[in-house]
Short mmCIF file of C-alpha atoms (C1' of nucleotides) in Angstrom, two decimals:
data_model
loop_
_atom_site.label_atom_id
_atom_site.label_comp_id
_atom_site.label_asym_id
_atom_site.label_seq_id
_atom_site.Cartn_x
_atom_site.Cartn_y
_atom_site.Cartn_z
CA UNK A 132 1.26 17.26 -22.16
CA UNK A 133 -2.39 16.33 -22.35
CA UNK A 134 -4.15 17.74 -19.39
CA UNK A 135 -7.45 18.25 -21.11
CA UNK A 136 -10.15 16.42 -19.29
CA UNK A 137 -10.20 19.05 -16.60
CA UNK A 138 -10.65 21.90 -19.07
CA UNK A 139 -14.01 22.48 -20.71
CA UNK A 140 -14.14 21.03 -24.20
CA UNK A 141 -16.41 19.61 -26.89
CA UNK A 142 -16.94 16.23 -25.37
CA UNK A 143 -19.07 14.79 -28.15
CA UNK A 144 -16.20 15.39 -30.53
CA UNK A 145 -13.88 13.99 -27.92
CA UNK A 146 -15.62 10.62 -28.02
CA UNK A 147 -16.09 10.61 -31.79
CA UNK A 148 -12.47 11.49 -32.42
CA UNK A 149 -11.24 8.95 -29.96
CA UNK A 150 -13.21 6.15 -31.53
CA UNK A 151 -12.24 7.24 -35.03
CA UNK A 152 -8.57 7.39 -34.21
CA UNK A 153 -8.63 3.91 -32.73
CA UNK A 154 -10.66 2.55 -35.63
CA UNK A 155 -8.08 3.87 -38.09
CA UNK A 156 -5.25 2.51 -36.07
CA UNK A 157 -6.85 -0.90 -36.01
CA UNK A 158 -7.39 -0.84 -39.75
CA UNK A 159 -3.78 0.15 -40.29
CA UNK A 160 -2.46 -2.61 -38.07
CA UNK A 161 -4.86 -5.34 -39.01
CA UNK A 162 -6.52 -5.40 -35.60
CA UNK A 163 -10.18 -6.25 -35.24
CA UNK A 164 -12.21 -3.39 -33.79
CA UNK A 165 -15.23 -5.48 -32.83
CA UNK A 166 -18.54 -4.17 -31.42
CA UNK A 167 -17.67 -5.11 -27.84
CA UNK A 168 -14.27 -3.46 -28.06
CA UNK A 169 -15.74 -0.35 -29.65
CA UNK A 170 -18.46 -0.10 -27.05
CA UNK A 171 -15.99 -0.51 -24.18
CA UNK A 172 -13.83 2.23 -25.63
CA UNK A 173 -16.88 4.50 -25.92
CA UNK A 174 -17.77 3.83 -22.31
CA UNK A 175 -14.24 4.69 -21.24
CA UNK A 176 -14.25 7.86 -23.29
CA UNK A 177 -17.60 8.92 -21.89
CA UNK A 178 -16.45 10.69 -18.76
CA UNK A 179 -12.69 11.17 -18.59
CA UNK A 180 -13.18 8.93 -15.58
CA UNK A 181 -11.76 5.60 -14.59
CA UNK A 182 -14.26 2.77 -14.81
CA UNK A 183 -13.94 -0.55 -13.06
CA UNK A 184 -14.15 -3.70 -15.10
CA UNK A 185 -17.40 -4.60 -13.42
CA UNK A 186 -18.93 -1.18 -14.10
CA UNK A 187 -18.22 -1.79 -17.73
CA UNK A 188 -19.54 -5.31 -17.53
CA UNK A 189 -22.81 -3.98 -16.09
CA UNK A 190 -23.22 -1.64 -19.03
CA UNK A 191 -22.43 -4.36 -21.50
CA UNK A 192 -24.94 -6.61 -19.82
CA UNK A 193 -27.67 -3.98 -20.08
CA UNK A 194 -26.95 -3.70 -23.77
CA UNK A 195 -26.80 -7.42 -24.39
CA UNK A 196 -23.15 -7.35 -25.38
CA UNK A 197 -21.94 -9.89 -22.86
CA UNK A 198 -22.61 -10.85 -19.31
CA UNK A 199 -19.58 -12.60 -17.90
CA UNK A 200 -16.36 -11.02 -16.53
CA UNK A 201 -14.08 -12.38 -19.25
CA UNK A 202 -15.98 -10.43 -21.86
CA UNK A 203 -15.13 -7.14 -20.23
CA UNK A 204 -11.61 -8.14 -19.28
CA UNK A 205 -10.81 -9.33 -22.78
CA UNK A 206 -11.96 -6.10 -24.36
CA UNK A 207 -9.99 -4.13 -21.79
CA UNK A 208 -6.91 -6.26 -22.32
CA UNK A 209 -7.13 -5.61 -26.01
CA UNK A 210 -7.41 -1.87 -25.51
CA UNK A 211 -4.61 -1.73 -22.97
CA UNK A 212 -2.27 -3.99 -24.89
CA UNK A 213 -2.60 -1.87 -28.00
CA UNK A 214 -2.24 1.41 -26.16
CA UNK A 215 -5.85 2.56 -26.56
CA UNK A 216 -6.52 2.56 -22.84
CA UNK A 217 -4.62 2.43 -19.57
CA UNK A 218 -5.14 0.79 -16.24
CA UNK A 219 -5.09 2.97 -13.15
CA UNK A 220 -3.54 0.64 -10.60
CA UNK A 221 -4.52 2.70 -7.62
CA UNK A 222 -8.19 2.45 -8.54
CA UNK A 223 -8.27 -0.95 -10.19
CA UNK A 224 -9.92 0.85 -13.04
CA UNK A 225 -9.41 1.85 -16.64
CA UNK A 226 -9.37 5.03 -18.72
CA UNK A 227 -9.22 5.69 -22.43
CA UNK A 228 -5.85 6.82 -23.69
CA UNK A 229 -5.55 10.47 -24.61
CA UNK A 230 -3.33 9.85 -27.59
CA UNK A 231 -4.11 6.40 -28.89
CA UNK A 232 -1.43 4.54 -30.69
CA UNK A 233 1.49 6.67 -29.64
CA UNK A 234 3.75 4.72 -27.40
CA UNK A 235 4.47 6.65 -24.30
CA UNK A 236 4.98 6.51 -20.55
CA UNK A 237 1.77 7.97 -19.29
CA UNK A 238 1.25 9.65 -15.95
CA UNK A 239 -2.17 10.35 -14.47
CA UNK A 240 -3.69 13.14 -12.46
CA UNK A 241 -6.61 11.77 -10.48
CA UNK A 242 -9.03 14.12 -8.74
CA UNK A 243 -10.04 12.67 -5.40
CA UNK A 244 -13.24 14.70 -5.36
CA UNK A 245 -14.80 14.27 -8.81
CA UNK A 246 -12.78 11.21 -9.87
CA UNK A 247 -11.85 12.70 -13.21
CA UNK A 248 -8.57 11.54 -14.65
CA UNK A 249 -6.23 13.46 -16.93
CA UNK A 250 -3.32 11.99 -18.72
CA UNK A 251 0.10 13.60 -18.84
CA UNK A 252 3.45 12.58 -20.16
CA UNK A 253 6.06 11.70 -17.57
CA UNK A 254 8.94 9.76 -18.97
CA UNK A 255 10.54 8.37 -15.85
CA UNK A 256 13.66 7.56 -17.81
CA UNK A 257 14.72 11.15 -17.33
CA UNK A 258 14.53 13.28 -14.21
CA UNK A 259 15.72 12.88 -10.68
CA UNK A 260 14.32 9.44 -10.08
CA UNK A 261 15.83 8.08 -13.27
CA UNK A 262 19.14 9.53 -12.24
CA UNK A 263 19.25 7.83 -8.89
CA UNK A 264 17.94 4.64 -10.41
CA UNK A 265 20.81 4.74 -12.86
CA UNK A 266 23.25 5.37 -10.04
CA UNK A 267 21.93 2.27 -8.30
CA UNK A 268 22.32 0.36 -11.55
CA UNK A 269 18.61 -0.11 -12.00
CA UNK A 270 17.25 -0.05 -15.54
CA UNK A 271 13.70 1.35 -15.73
CA UNK A 272 11.52 -0.22 -18.40
CA UNK A 273 8.04 0.83 -17.44
CA UNK A 274 6.56 3.03 -14.77
CA UNK A 275 3.27 3.60 -13.04
CA UNK A 276 2.82 7.26 -12.14
CA UNK A 277 -0.47 8.21 -10.56
CA UNK A 278 -0.82 11.51 -8.78
CA UNK A 279 -3.84 12.16 -6.60
CA UNK A 280 -5.13 15.54 -5.62
CA UNK A 281 -7.68 18.19 -6.52
CA UNK A 282 -8.47 19.21 -10.06
CA UNK A 283 -8.95 22.91 -10.85
CA UNK A 284 -12.74 22.68 -10.76
CA UNK A 285 -12.89 20.95 -7.38
CA UNK A 286 -10.11 22.93 -5.76
CA UNK A 287 -11.92 26.14 -6.62
CA UNK A 288 -15.29 24.86 -5.42
CA UNK A 289 -14.30 23.57 -1.98
CA UNK A 290 -11.35 22.41 0.09
CA UNK B 1395 17.73 8.44 -2.06
CA UNK B 1396 17.50 5.01 -0.51
CA UNK B 1397 18.33 2.46 -3.12
CA UNK B 1398 19.78 -0.07 -0.74
CA UNK B 1399 17.99 -3.33 -1.08
CA UNK B 1400 19.81 -4.04 -4.31
CA UNK B 1401 23.24 -3.48 -2.79
CA UNK B 1402 24.77 -6.06 -0.48
CA UNK B 1403 24.34 -5.17 3.15
CA UNK B 1404 24.03 -6.56 6.67
CA UNK B 1405 20.50 -7.78 6.45
CA UNK B 1406 20.22 -9.00 9.99
CA UNK B 1407 20.97 -5.51 11.18
CA UNK B 1408 18.58 -4.24 8.56
CA UNK B 1409 15.67 -6.09 10.17
CA UNK B 1410 16.73 -5.33 13.74
CA UNK B 1411 17.17 -1.65 13.02
CA UNK B 1412 13.88 -1.44 11.18
CA UNK B 1413 11.96 -2.99 14.03
CA UNK B 1414 13.77 -0.91 16.60
CA UNK B 1415 13.12 2.31 14.75
CA UNK B 1416 9.42 1.54 14.47
CA UNK B 1417 9.21 0.46 18.09
CA UNK B 1418 10.70 3.76 19.20
CA UNK B 1419 8.42 5.70 16.96
CA UNK B 1420 5.42 3.94 18.40
CA UNK B 1421 6.54 4.63 21.93
CA UNK B 1422 7.06 8.27 21.09
CA UNK B 1423 3.63 8.62 19.53
CA UNK B 1424 1.67 6.43 21.89
CA UNK B 1425 0.95 3.79 19.28
CA UNK B 1426 0.63 0.15 20.25
CA UNK B 1427 3.29 -1.98 18.64
CA UNK B 1428 1.54 -5.29 19.28
CA UNK B 1429 2.95 -8.76 18.54
CA UNK B 1430 0.99 -9.17 15.32
CA UNK B 1431 2.08 -5.79 14.05
CA UNK B 1432 5.67 -6.44 14.99
CA UNK B 1433 5.66 -9.83 13.31
CA UNK B 1434 4.13 -8.46 10.12
CA UNK B 1435 6.77 -5.76 10.01
CA UNK B 1436 9.50 -8.38 10.45
CA UNK B 1437 8.06 -10.43 7.63
CA UNK B 1438 8.03 -7.38 5.39
CA UNK B 1439 11.60 -6.52 6.31
CA UNK B 1440 12.76 -10.04 5.66
CA UNK B 1441 13.42 -9.84 1.97
CA UNK B 1442 13.24 -6.32 0.56
CA UNK B 1443 10.40 -7.90 -1.35
CA UNK B 1444 6.75 -7.10 -1.66
CA UNK B 1445 4.51 -9.59 0.11
CA UNK B 1446 0.82 -10.10 -0.58
CA UNK B 1447 -1.59 -9.87 2.31
CA UNK B 1448 -2.35 -13.57 1.99
CA UNK B 1449 1.32 -14.53 2.00
CA UNK B 1450 1.58 -12.74 5.29
CA UNK B 1451 -1.61 -14.29 6.54
CA UNK B 1452 -0.21 -17.75 5.78
CA UNK B 1453 2.87 -17.04 7.86
CA UNK B 1454 0.79 -15.67 10.72
CA UNK B 1455 -1.40 -18.72 10.59
CA UNK B 1456 1.61 -21.06 10.83
CA UNK B 1457 2.74 -19.16 13.88
CA UNK B 1458 -0.67 -19.08 15.51
CA UNK B 1459 -0.92 -15.31 15.33
CA UNK B 1460 -4.19 -15.15 13.47
CA UNK B 1461 -5.96 -16.98 10.74
CA UNK B 1462 -8.50 -14.70 9.09
CA UNK B 1463 -7.82 -12.01 6.47
CA UNK B 1464 -8.77 -9.05 8.64
CA UNK B 1465 -5.91 -9.87 11.01
CA UNK B 1466 -3.35 -9.38 8.27
CA UNK B 1467 -5.11 -6.43 6.70
CA UNK B 1468 -5.46 -4.64 9.99
CA UNK B 1469 -1.80 -4.97 10.81
CA UNK B 1470 -0.90 -3.81 7.31
CA UNK B 1471 -3.29 -0.87 7.55
CA UNK B 1472 -1.65 0.14 10.79
CA UNK B 1473 1.82 -0.03 9.30
CA UNK B 1474 0.84 1.82 6.14
CA UNK B 1475 -1.19 4.49 7.89
CA UNK B 1476 1.71 5.31 10.18
CA UNK B 1477 4.29 5.29 7.43
CA UNK B 1478 6.06 2.09 8.50
CA UNK B 1479 5.19 0.26 5.29
CA UNK B 1480 3.90 1.01 1.82
CA UNK B 1481 1.53 -0.65 -0.57
CA UNK B 1482 2.78 -1.43 -4.06
CA UNK B 1483 -0.35 -0.91 -6.09
CA UNK B 1484 0.95 -2.63 -9.14
CA UNK B 1485 1.53 -5.84 -7.22
CA UNK B 1486 -1.24 -5.64 -4.65
CA UNK B 1487 1.50 -6.19 -2.15
CA UNK B 1488 3.32 -4.50 0.69
CA UNK B 1489 6.90 -3.56 1.61
CA UNK B 1490 8.48 -2.19 4.75
CA UNK B 1491 9.35 1.48 4.59
CA UNK B 1492 13.03 2.28 4.23
CA UNK B 1493 12.90 5.28 6.51
CA UNK B 1494 10.06 4.72 8.95
CA UNK B 1495 8.37 7.69 10.42
CA UNK B 1496 9.67 10.26 8.01
CA UNK B 1497 6.84 11.58 5.93
CA UNK B 1498 7.79 11.41 2.31
CA UNK B 1499 6.58 10.69 -1.19
CA UNK B 1500 8.09 7.33 -1.89
CA UNK B 1501 8.90 5.90 -5.29
CA UNK B 1502 9.69 2.26 -5.90
CA UNK B 1503 12.06 0.38 -8.15
CA UNK B 1504 10.67 -3.10 -8.72
CA UNK B 1505 12.82 -5.76 -10.33
CA UNK B 1506 10.70 -7.89 -12.64
CA UNK B 1507 13.13 -10.78 -12.38
CA UNK B 1508 13.89 -11.20 -8.66
CA UNK B 1509 10.96 -9.16 -7.35
CA UNK B 1510 13.12 -7.14 -5.03
CA UNK B 1511 11.89 -3.67 -4.29
CA UNK B 1512 13.96 -0.61 -3.46
CA UNK B 1513 12.57 2.62 -2.19
CA UNK B 1514 13.61 5.98 -3.53
CA UNK B 1515 12.47 9.50 -2.95
CA UNK B 1516 10.56 11.12 -5.77
CA UNK B 1517 8.68 14.15 -4.67
CA UNK B 1518 6.24 14.63 -7.51
CA UNK B 1519 5.55 18.14 -6.34
CA UNK B 1520 8.64 19.24 -8.18
CA UNK B 1521 9.83 18.25 -11.63
CA UNK B 1522 8.26 18.26 -15.04
CA UNK B 1523 5.06 16.49 -14.15
CA UNK B 1524 4.43 18.81 -11.22
CA UNK B 1525 4.99 21.75 -13.50
CA UNK B 1526 2.43 20.71 -16.06
CA UNK B 1527 0.03 19.70 -13.31
CA UNK B 1528 0.37 23.19 -11.89
CA UNK B 1529 -0.22 24.70 -15.32
CA UNK B 1530 -3.42 22.69 -15.56
CA UNK B 1531 -4.39 23.93 -12.10
CA UNK B 1532 -4.10 20.51 -10.53
CA UNK B 1533 -2.86 20.30 -6.96
CA UNK B 1534 -0.92 17.10 -6.28
CA UNK B 1535 -1.33 15.71 -2.77
CA UNK B 1536 -0.05 12.17 -3.05
CA UNK B 1537 1.51 10.11 -5.78
CA UNK B 1538 2.06 6.50 -6.65
CA UNK B 1539 5.36 6.05 -8.45
CA UNK B 1540 6.34 2.51 -9.27
CA UNK B 1541 9.06 1.83 -11.80
CA UNK B 1542 9.56 -1.66 -13.14
CA UNK B 1543 12.73 -2.98 -14.72
CA UNK B 1544 15.87 -4.90 -13.96
CA UNK B 1545 17.92 -4.47 -10.82
CA UNK B 1546 21.74 -4.40 -11.08
CA UNK B 1547 22.09 -8.04 -10.03
CA UNK B 1548 19.58 -9.37 -12.54
CA UNK B 1549 20.58 -7.11 -15.39
CA UNK B 1550 24.14 -8.31 -15.07
CA UNK B 1551 23.19 -11.97 -14.81
CA UNK B 1552 20.87 -12.25 -17.79
CA UNK B 1553 18.70 -10.24 -20.14
"C1'" DT C 215 -12.64 -0.42 39.58
"C1'" DC C 216 -15.21 1.46 35.83
"C1'" DG C 217 -15.70 2.87 31.45
"C1'" DA C 218 -13.72 4.44 27.06
"C1'" DT C 219 -11.05 3.02 23.53
"C1'" DC C 220 -8.21 0.31 20.89
"C1'" DT C 221 -7.17 -4.34 19.42
"C1'" DT C 222 -8.12 -9.08 18.14
"C1'" DG C 223 -11.04 -13.40 16.67
"C1'" DT C 224 -14.18 -15.06 13.54
"C1'" DG C 225 -17.68 -15.97 10.04
"C1'" DA C 226 -19.54 -14.22 6.16
"C1'" DT C 227 -19.31 -11.87 1.93
"C1'" DA C 228 -17.91 -8.43 -1.57
"C1'" DA C 229 -14.86 -6.96 -5.31
"C1'" DT C 230 -11.53 -8.01 -8.63
"C1'" DG C 231 -9.42 -11.10 -11.84
"C1'" DT C 232 -8.37 -15.93 -14.45
"C1'" DA C 233 -8.52 -20.69 -16.39
"C1'" DA C 234 -10.42 -23.68 -19.37
"C1'" DC C 235 -13.11 -25.21 -22.93
"C1'" DA C 236 -16.88 -25.19 -26.35
"C1'" DG C 237 -18.88 -22.81 -30.13
"C1'" DA C 238 -19.34 -19.07 -33.84
"C1'" DG C 239 -17.46 -16.82 -37.72
"C1'" DG C 240 -14.35 -15.48 -41.24
"C1'" DG C 241 -10.32 -15.98 -44.42
"C1'" DC C 242 -7.86 -19.05 -47.32
"C1'" DG C 243 -5.70 -23.00 -49.63
"C1'" DG C 244 -7.29 -27.10 -51.62
"C1'" DC D 21 -17.55 -25.43 -52.17
"C1'" DC D 22 -15.11 -27.79 -48.30
"C1'" DG D 23 -12.25 -28.14 -44.54
"C1'" DC D 24 -8.73 -26.03 -41.81
"C1'" DC D 25 -6.90 -22.53 -38.97
"C1'" DC D 26 -7.28 -18.65 -36.43
"C1'" DT D 27 -9.45 -15.09 -33.71
"C1'" DC D 28 -13.16 -13.73 -31.12
"C1'" DT D 29 -17.09 -14.79 -28.11
"C1'" DG D 30 -20.07 -17.32 -24.43
"C1'" DT D 31 -20.14 -19.63 -20.27
"C1'" DT D 32 -18.98 -22.30 -16.11
"C1'" DA D 33 -16.21 -22.41 -12.63
"C1'" DC D 34 -12.76 -20.77 -9.76
"C1'" DA D 35 -8.77 -17.89 -7.72
"C1'" DT D 36 -7.23 -13.84 -5.54
"C1'" DT D 37 -7.73 -9.66 -3.05
"C1'" DA D 38 -10.29 -7.05 0.32
"C1'" DT D 39 -14.09 -5.59 3.52
"C1'" DC D 40 -18.13 -5.82 6.90
"C1'" DA D 41 -20.15 -6.78 11.17
"C1'" DC D 42 -20.16 -8.22 15.66
"C1'" DA D 43 -18.42 -10.33 19.81
"C1'" DA D 44 -14.71 -10.67 22.99
"C1'" DG D 45 -10.30 -9.38 25.01
"C1'" DA D 46 -6.64 -5.98 26.32
"C1'" DT D 47 -5.12 -1.45 27.84
"C1'" DC D 48 -5.18 2.78 30.03
"C1'" DG D 49 -6.62 6.76 32.40
"C1'" DA D 50 -10.11 8.83 35.55
#
DNA sequence: TCGATCTTGTGATAATGTAACAGAGGGCGG
DNA sequence: CCGCCCTCTGTTACATTATCACAAGATCGA
């Protein structure tokens, strides 16, 4: 389980490591880690927060890296398709993946106060839901699991 | 667990009962079950499928019940807020609730072939995810759980 | 009946996401 | 080196999903 993101940590390293890991993965798999894609990943890593495609586009625009929606969406598609980022359906927004490259069924803990997002592992192919799905004859392939609530910092600070 | 919707059943009764249950609930709670709201609920009950807001709006328009987006969205908001319907985030679409009025943490099984949706119960406040959330100090209030795969009918018929 | 409140009608617009096509650049066989 | 193919980028236009604001109608209790 990867519930860092709420805990205090060396965030500079967090970004550097994230980018490095993805860069290596791309090299290993023959994927092109272009400037736009790198920059989008950095933006996503910046806050352990979900960013909307248009937030990202604004940043890219400021930096002269592209100005039209497809630029942002293509970079995001690339990152999502290759498991370097995830889409949070509930927010129509995106976060960097906590363990890039590993294929997994991610679950997310979203703080409704500070908007931080932590990633956890929740393989829905086991557990109670999977069991009743199996009983009904339903075969689960993918799952969106997004829990909303209060993170430790916010739940301490105020109700 | 309520995984009907995939199983064969008396669907006429299914709609009637759904509407009746909601009507009674509204009477009991002093909520107005207006024609638009009733019709939207019927449309949602019609197919155990998720319908987009604009699909619904089209039907309402044909029937002279309203022609602008807010009409559909307001009816849907009413149904969702009172637990008579749910939004499927992954599809930007809506389904009727399988057990109207009961407060619960619904999970959904979405068939990627026939688009049918079944509702199941998956209280995320227990189970492995809840446990690691608790360890991280995160308090889960609500959860979106949407599993995608093949329903029994489609998985039998073809891959 | 009056007023408070909830509901609906409507036009406008915001936010999110895609399609389609032209051009830039790089690798690679000729 | 040239031309071809492929991927990535730039840009216009558009599609889909969702909300705001305000006026008018319906409902209900005092």
